[in-house]
mmCIF file of C-alpha atoms and ligand atoms in Angstrom:
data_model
loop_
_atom_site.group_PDB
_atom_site.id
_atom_site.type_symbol
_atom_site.label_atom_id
_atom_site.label_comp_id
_atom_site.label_asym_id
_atom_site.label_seq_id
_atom_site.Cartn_x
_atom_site.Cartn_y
_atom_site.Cartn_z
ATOM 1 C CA UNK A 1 -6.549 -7.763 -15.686
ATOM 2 C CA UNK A 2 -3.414 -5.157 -15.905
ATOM 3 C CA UNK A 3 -4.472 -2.155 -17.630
ATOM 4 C CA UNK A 4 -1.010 -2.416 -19.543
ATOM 5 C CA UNK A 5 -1.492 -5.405 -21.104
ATOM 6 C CA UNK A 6 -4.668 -4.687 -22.481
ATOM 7 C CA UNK A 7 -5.814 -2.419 -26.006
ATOM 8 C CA UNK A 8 -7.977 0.179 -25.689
ATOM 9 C CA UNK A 9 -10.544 -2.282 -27.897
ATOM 10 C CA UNK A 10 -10.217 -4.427 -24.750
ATOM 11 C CA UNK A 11 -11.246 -1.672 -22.268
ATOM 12 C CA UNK A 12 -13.784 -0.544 -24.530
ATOM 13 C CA UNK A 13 -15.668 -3.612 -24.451
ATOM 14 C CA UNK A 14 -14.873 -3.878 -20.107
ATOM 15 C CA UNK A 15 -16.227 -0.320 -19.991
ATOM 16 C CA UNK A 16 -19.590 -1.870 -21.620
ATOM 17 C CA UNK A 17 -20.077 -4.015 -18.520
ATOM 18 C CA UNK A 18 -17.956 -2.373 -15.385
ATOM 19 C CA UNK A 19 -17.180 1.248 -14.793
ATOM 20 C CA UNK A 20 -14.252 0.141 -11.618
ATOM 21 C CA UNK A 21 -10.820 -0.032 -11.531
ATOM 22 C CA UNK A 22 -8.601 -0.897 -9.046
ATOM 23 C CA UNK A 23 -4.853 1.253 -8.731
ATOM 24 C CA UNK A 24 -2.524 0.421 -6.798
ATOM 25 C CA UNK A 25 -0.542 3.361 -4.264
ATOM 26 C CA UNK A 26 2.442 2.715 -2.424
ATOM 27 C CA UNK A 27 6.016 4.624 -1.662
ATOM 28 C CA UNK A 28 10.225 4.221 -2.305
ATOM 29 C CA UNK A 29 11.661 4.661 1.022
ATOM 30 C CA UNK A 30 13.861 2.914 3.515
ATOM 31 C CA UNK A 31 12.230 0.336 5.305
ATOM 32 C CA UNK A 32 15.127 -0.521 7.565
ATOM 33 C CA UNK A 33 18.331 -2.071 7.017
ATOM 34 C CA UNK A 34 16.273 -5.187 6.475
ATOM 35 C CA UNK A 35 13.328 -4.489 4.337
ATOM 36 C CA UNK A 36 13.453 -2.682 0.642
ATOM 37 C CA UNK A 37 12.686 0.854 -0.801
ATOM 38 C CA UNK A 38 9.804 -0.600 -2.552
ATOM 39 C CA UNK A 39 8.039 -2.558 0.206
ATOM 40 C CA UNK A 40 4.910 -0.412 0.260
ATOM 41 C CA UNK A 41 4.320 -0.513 -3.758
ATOM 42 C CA UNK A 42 5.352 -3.951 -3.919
ATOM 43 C CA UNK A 43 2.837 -4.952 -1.734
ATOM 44 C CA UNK A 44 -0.324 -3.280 -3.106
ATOM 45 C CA UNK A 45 0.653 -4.127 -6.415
ATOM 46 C CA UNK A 46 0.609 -8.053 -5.736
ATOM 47 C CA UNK A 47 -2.413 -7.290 -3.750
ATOM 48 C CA UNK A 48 -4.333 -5.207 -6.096
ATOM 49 C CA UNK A 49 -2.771 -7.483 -9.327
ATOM 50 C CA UNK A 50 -4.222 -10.887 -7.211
ATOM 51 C CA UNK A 51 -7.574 -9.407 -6.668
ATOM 52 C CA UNK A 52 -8.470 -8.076 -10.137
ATOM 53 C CA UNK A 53 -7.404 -11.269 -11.840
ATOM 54 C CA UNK A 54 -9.764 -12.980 -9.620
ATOM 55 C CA UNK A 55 -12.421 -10.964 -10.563
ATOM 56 C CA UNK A 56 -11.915 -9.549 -13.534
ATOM 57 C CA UNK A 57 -11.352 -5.938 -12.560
ATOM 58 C CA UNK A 58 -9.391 -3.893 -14.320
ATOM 59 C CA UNK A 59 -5.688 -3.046 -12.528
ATOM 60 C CA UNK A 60 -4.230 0.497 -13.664
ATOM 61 C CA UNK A 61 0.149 -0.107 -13.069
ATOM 62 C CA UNK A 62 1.266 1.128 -9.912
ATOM 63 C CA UNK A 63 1.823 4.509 -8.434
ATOM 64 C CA UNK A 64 5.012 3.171 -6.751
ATOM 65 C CA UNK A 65 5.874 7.206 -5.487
ATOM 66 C CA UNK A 66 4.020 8.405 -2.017
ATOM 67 C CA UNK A 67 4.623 11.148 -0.154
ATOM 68 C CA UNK A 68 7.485 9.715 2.344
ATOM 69 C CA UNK A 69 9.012 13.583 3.575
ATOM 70 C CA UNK A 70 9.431 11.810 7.453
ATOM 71 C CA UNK A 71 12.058 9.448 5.144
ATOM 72 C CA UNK A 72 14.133 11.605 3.178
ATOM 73 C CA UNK A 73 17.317 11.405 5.511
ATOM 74 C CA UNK A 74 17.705 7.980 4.604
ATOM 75 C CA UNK A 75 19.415 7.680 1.080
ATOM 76 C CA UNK A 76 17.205 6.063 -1.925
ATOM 77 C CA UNK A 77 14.105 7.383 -0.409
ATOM 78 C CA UNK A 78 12.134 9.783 -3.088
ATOM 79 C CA UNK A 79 9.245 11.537 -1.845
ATOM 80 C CA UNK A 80 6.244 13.347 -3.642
ATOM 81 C CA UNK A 81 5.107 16.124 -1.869
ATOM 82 C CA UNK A 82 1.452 16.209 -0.528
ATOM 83 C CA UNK A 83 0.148 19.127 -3.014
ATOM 84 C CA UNK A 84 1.884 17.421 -6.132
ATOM 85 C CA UNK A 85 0.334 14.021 -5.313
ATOM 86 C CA UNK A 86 -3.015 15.571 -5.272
ATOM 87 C CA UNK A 87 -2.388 17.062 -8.527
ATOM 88 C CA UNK A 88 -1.408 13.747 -9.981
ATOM 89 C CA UNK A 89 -4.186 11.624 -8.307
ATOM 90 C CA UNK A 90 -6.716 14.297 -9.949
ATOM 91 C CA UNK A 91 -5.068 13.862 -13.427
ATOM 92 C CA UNK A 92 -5.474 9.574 -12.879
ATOM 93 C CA UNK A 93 -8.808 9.579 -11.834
ATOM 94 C CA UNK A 94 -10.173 12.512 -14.333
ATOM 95 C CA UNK A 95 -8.271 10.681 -17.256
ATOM 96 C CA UNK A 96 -10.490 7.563 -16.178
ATOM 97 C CA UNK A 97 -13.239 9.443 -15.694
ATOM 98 C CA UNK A 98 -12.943 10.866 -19.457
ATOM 99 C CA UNK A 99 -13.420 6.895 -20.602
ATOM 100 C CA UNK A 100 -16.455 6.275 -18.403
ATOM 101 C CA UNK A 101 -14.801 5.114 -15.142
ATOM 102 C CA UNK A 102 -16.879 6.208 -11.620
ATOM 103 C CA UNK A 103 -15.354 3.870 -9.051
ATOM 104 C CA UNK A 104 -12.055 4.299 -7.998
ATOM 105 C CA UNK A 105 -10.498 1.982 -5.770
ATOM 106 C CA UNK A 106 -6.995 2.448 -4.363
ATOM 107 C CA UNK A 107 -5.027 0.078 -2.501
ATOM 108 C CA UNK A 108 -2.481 1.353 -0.445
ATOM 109 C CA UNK A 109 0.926 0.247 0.997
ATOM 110 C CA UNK A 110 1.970 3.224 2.928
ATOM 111 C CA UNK A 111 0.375 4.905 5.446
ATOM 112 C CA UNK A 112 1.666 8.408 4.749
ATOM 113 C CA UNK A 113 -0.204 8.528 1.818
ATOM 114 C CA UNK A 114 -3.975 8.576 3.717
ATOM 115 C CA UNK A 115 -4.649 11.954 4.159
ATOM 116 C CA UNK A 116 -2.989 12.973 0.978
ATOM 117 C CA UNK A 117 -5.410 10.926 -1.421
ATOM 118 C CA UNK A 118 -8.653 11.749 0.706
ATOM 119 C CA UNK A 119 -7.712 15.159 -0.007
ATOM 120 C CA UNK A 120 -7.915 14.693 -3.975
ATOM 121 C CA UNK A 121 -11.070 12.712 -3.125
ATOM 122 C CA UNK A 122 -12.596 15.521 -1.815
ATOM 123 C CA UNK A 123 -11.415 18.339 -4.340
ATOM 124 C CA UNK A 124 -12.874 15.247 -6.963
ATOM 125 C CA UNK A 125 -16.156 14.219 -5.455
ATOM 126 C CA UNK A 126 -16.763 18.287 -5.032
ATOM 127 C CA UNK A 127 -16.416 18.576 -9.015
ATOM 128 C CA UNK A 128 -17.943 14.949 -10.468
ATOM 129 C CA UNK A 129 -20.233 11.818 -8.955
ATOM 130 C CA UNK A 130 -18.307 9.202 -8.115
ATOM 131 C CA UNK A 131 -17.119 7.428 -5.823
ATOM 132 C CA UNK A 132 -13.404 6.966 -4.865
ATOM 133 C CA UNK A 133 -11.730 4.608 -1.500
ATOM 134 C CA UNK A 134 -8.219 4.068 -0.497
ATOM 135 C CA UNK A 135 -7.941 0.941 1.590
ATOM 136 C CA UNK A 136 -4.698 0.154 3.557
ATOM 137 C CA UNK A 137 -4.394 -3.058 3.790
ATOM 138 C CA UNK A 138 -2.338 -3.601 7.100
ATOM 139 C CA UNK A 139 -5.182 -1.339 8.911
ATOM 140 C CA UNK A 140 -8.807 -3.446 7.650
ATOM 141 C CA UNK A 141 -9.632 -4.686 11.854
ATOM 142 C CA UNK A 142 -9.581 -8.483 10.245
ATOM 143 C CA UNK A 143 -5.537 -8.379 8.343
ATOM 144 C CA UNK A 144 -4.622 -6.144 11.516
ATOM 145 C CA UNK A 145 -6.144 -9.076 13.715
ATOM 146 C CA UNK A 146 -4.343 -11.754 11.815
ATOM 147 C CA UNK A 147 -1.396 -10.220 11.647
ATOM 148 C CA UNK A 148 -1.368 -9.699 15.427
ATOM 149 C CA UNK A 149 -1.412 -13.357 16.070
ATOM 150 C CA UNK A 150 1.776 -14.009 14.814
ATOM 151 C CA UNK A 151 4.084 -10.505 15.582
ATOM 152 C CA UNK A 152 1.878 -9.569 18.858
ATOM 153 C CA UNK A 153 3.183 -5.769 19.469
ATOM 154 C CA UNK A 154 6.678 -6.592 17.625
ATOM 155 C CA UNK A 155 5.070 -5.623 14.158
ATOM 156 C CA UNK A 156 5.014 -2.041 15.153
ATOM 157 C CA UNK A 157 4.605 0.762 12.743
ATOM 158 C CA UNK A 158 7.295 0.702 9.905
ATOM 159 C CA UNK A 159 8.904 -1.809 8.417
ATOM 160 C CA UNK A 160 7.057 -4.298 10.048
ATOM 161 C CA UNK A 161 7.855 -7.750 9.620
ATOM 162 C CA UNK A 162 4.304 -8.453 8.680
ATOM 163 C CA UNK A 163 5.011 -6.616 5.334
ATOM 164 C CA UNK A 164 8.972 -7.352 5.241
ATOM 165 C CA UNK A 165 7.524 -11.325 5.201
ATOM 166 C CA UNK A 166 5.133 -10.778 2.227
ATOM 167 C CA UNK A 167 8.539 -8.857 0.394
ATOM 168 C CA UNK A 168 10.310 -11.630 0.986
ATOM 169 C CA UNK A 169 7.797 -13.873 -0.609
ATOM 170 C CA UNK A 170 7.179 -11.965 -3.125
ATOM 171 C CA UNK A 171 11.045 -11.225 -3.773
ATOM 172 C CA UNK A 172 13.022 -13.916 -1.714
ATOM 173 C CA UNK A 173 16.351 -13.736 -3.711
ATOM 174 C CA UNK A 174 16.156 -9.736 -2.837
ATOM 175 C CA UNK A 175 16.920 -10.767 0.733
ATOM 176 C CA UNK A 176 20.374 -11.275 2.395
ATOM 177 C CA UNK A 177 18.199 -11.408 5.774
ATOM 178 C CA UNK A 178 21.048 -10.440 8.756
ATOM 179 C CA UNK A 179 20.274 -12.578 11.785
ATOM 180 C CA UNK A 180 20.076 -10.012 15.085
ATOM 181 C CA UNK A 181 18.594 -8.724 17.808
ATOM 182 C CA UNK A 182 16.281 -5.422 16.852
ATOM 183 C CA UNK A 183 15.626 -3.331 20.389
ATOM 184 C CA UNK A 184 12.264 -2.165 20.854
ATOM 185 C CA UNK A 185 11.929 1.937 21.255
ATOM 186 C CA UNK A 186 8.360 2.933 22.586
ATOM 187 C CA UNK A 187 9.231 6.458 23.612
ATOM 188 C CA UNK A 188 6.849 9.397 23.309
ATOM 189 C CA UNK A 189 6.953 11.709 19.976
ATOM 190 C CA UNK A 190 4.986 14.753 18.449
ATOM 191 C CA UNK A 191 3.656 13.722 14.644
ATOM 192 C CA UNK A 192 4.466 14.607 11.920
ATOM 193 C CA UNK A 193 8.559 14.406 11.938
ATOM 194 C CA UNK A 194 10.431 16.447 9.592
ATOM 195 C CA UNK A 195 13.466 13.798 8.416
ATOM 196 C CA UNK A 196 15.978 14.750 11.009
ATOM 197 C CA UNK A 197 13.475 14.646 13.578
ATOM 198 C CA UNK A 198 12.210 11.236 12.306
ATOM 199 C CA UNK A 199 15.867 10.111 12.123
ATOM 200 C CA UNK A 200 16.931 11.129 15.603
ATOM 201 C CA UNK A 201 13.853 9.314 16.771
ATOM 202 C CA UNK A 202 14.258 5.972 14.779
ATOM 203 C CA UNK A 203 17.941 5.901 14.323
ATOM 204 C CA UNK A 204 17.435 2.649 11.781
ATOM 205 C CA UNK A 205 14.531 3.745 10.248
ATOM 206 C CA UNK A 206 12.570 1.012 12.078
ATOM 207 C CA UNK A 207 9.344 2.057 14.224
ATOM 208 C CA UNK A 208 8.558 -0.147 16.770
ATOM 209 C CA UNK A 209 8.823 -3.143 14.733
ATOM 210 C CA UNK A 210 10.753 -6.417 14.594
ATOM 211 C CA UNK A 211 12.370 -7.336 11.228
ATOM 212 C CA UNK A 212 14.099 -10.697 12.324
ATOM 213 C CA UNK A 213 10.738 -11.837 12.435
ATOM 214 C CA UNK A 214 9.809 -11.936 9.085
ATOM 215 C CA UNK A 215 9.161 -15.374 6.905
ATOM 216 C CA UNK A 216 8.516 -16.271 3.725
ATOM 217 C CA UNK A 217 5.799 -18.325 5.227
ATOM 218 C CA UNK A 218 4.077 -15.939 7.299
ATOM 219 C CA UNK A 219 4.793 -13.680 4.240
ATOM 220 C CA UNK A 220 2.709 -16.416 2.391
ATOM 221 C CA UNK A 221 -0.158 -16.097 4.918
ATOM 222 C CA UNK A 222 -0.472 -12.577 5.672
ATOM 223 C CA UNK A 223 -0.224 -12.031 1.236
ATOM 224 C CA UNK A 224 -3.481 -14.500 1.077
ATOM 225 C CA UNK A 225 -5.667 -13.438 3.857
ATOM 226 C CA UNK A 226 -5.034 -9.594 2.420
ATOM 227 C CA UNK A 227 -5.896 -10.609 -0.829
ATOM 228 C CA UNK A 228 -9.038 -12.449 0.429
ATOM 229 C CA UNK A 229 -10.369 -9.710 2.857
ATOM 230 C CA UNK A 230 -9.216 -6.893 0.346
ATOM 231 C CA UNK A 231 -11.606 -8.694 -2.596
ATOM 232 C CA UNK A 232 -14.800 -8.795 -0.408
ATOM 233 C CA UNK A 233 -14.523 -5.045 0.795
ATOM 234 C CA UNK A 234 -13.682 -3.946 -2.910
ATOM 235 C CA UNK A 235 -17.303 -5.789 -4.224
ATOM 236 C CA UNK A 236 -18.383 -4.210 -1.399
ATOM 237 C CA UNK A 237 -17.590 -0.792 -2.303
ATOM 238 C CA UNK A 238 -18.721 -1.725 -6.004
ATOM 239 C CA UNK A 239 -21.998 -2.781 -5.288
ATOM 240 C CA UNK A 240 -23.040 0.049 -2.919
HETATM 241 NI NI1 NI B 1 5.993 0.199 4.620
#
C-alpha cells in the first residue's frame, strides 16, 4: 500500500487497525561506471514497496537523498548533510506521529545513512514513545550470507554487484553493461573520507567490489530473499 496512492479517508480507516509504516531511505550517488546514481533508493523502494503490499502496510514514497559527502567528487552525486537529514527525518516521523503513527520502520539502501537516522531516533524517542528501526538490507547476517555464496569477497563495499544485479532487474534497459576486468584494491584507509580523499582511494568509485558480476538473475534472487527476510524482521519489530 503506497501512501501516495491512497486518500486520507483510506489512512484514516488503516490508522483504525495499524499504527506502522514502512519508508523507504536510500542516496543519488555514483555507484561506479557500471551501476546508477539511484541504486541505493531504488533498491529499498522495491524492497519496502514488495513488503507492504504483501502485508498490507502502509509505504510512505521514498527518501531517495542520503547523506553521500565521501561521493561528491563524482558528478551527479547530491548529498544531504548529516544535521539537515536529521532535521528532515524529525519532520517525517513527527508529521506521522501527528496522525497516530508509533512505529517507524525504515529500510535503507545506503550505508552512509546509519548513524545519521539513529541520531534523529534518539533526539525522537527522547521527546515521544515510539519506536523507530532502520534496517539495511545488504547487512541482516541471513541476505549478507546469501549474497556471499554467489560474489564470495568480490561484492565488496560499494557498488557491489549484489545490488548492481537487483538494479539491473529492476531497470534492465538502464544498463549498457561494459564487459571488463575490475582490479581488486584492499589497501588500508582511515574512515570517514572527505571526497578527494575517497576519490584518490577508489579512483572509479568502486570499493572492493566486482561489477562484471552482476545478473539480472542473481539480481532476481538476491531482490526475493531481501524481500522475504526483510518482511519477517519488520512483523518482528511490529509485534514487540
Ligand atoms: Ni549503494
Amino acid at each position: 500500500m503506497k501512501l501516495a496512492l491512497m486518500t486520507y479517508t483510506q489512512v484514516e480507516t488503516y490508522l483504525q487497525s495499524k499504527d506502522s509504516v514502512i519508508i523507504p531511505i536510500g542516496s543519488v550517488e555514483q555507484h561506479s561506471p557500471v551501476g546508477l546514481m539511484g541504486t541505493d533508493h531504488l533498491i529499498a523502494e522495491e524492497i519496502a514497496y514488495q513488503v507492504a503490499e504483501n502485508i498490507k502496510i502502509i509505504a510512505c514514497p521514498t527518501l531517495s537523498y542520503g547523506m553521500s559527502n565521501h561521493h561528491l567528487a563524482f558528478p551527479g552525486t547530491i548529498s544531504i548533510n548529516p544535521t539537515t537529514l536529521i532535521a528532515v527525518l524529525k519532520d517525517i516521523i513527527t508529521s506521522l506521529v501527528g496522525h497516530g503513527f508509533k512505529k517507524f520502520y525504515f529500510i535503507n539502501g545506503h550505508g552512509g545513512n546509519i548513524a545519521t537516522c539513529e541520531a534523529a531516533f534518539s533526539e525522537l524517542t527522547r521527546e515521544q514513545d515510539i519506536r523507530c528501526k532502520i534496517k539495511s538490507w545488504w547487512m541482516d547476517p541471513t541476505i549478507h550470507q546469501y549474497i556471499k555464496e554467489f560474489f564470495g569477497d568480490r561484492d565488496g563495499h560499494h557498488a557491489t554487484p549484489s545490488e548492481i544485479s537487483q538494479t539491473i532487474y529492476f531497470y534492465k534497459k538502464a544498463f549498457d553493461l561494459p564487459i571488463r576486468d575490475f582490479q581488486i584494491d584492499r589497501s588500508k584507509h582511515h574512515w570517514p573520507l572527505s571526497p578527494e580523499g575517497f576519490k584518490r582511494q577508489f579512483p572509479d568509485g568502486r570499493m572492493e567490489s566486482d561489477p562484471s558480476l552482476a545478473t539480472y538473475d542473481l539480481g532476481k534472487k538476491v531482490f526475493e530473499k531481501s524481500v522475504e527476510v526483510i518482511q519477517k524482521d519488520f512483523l518482528d519489530f511490529e509485534g514487540l
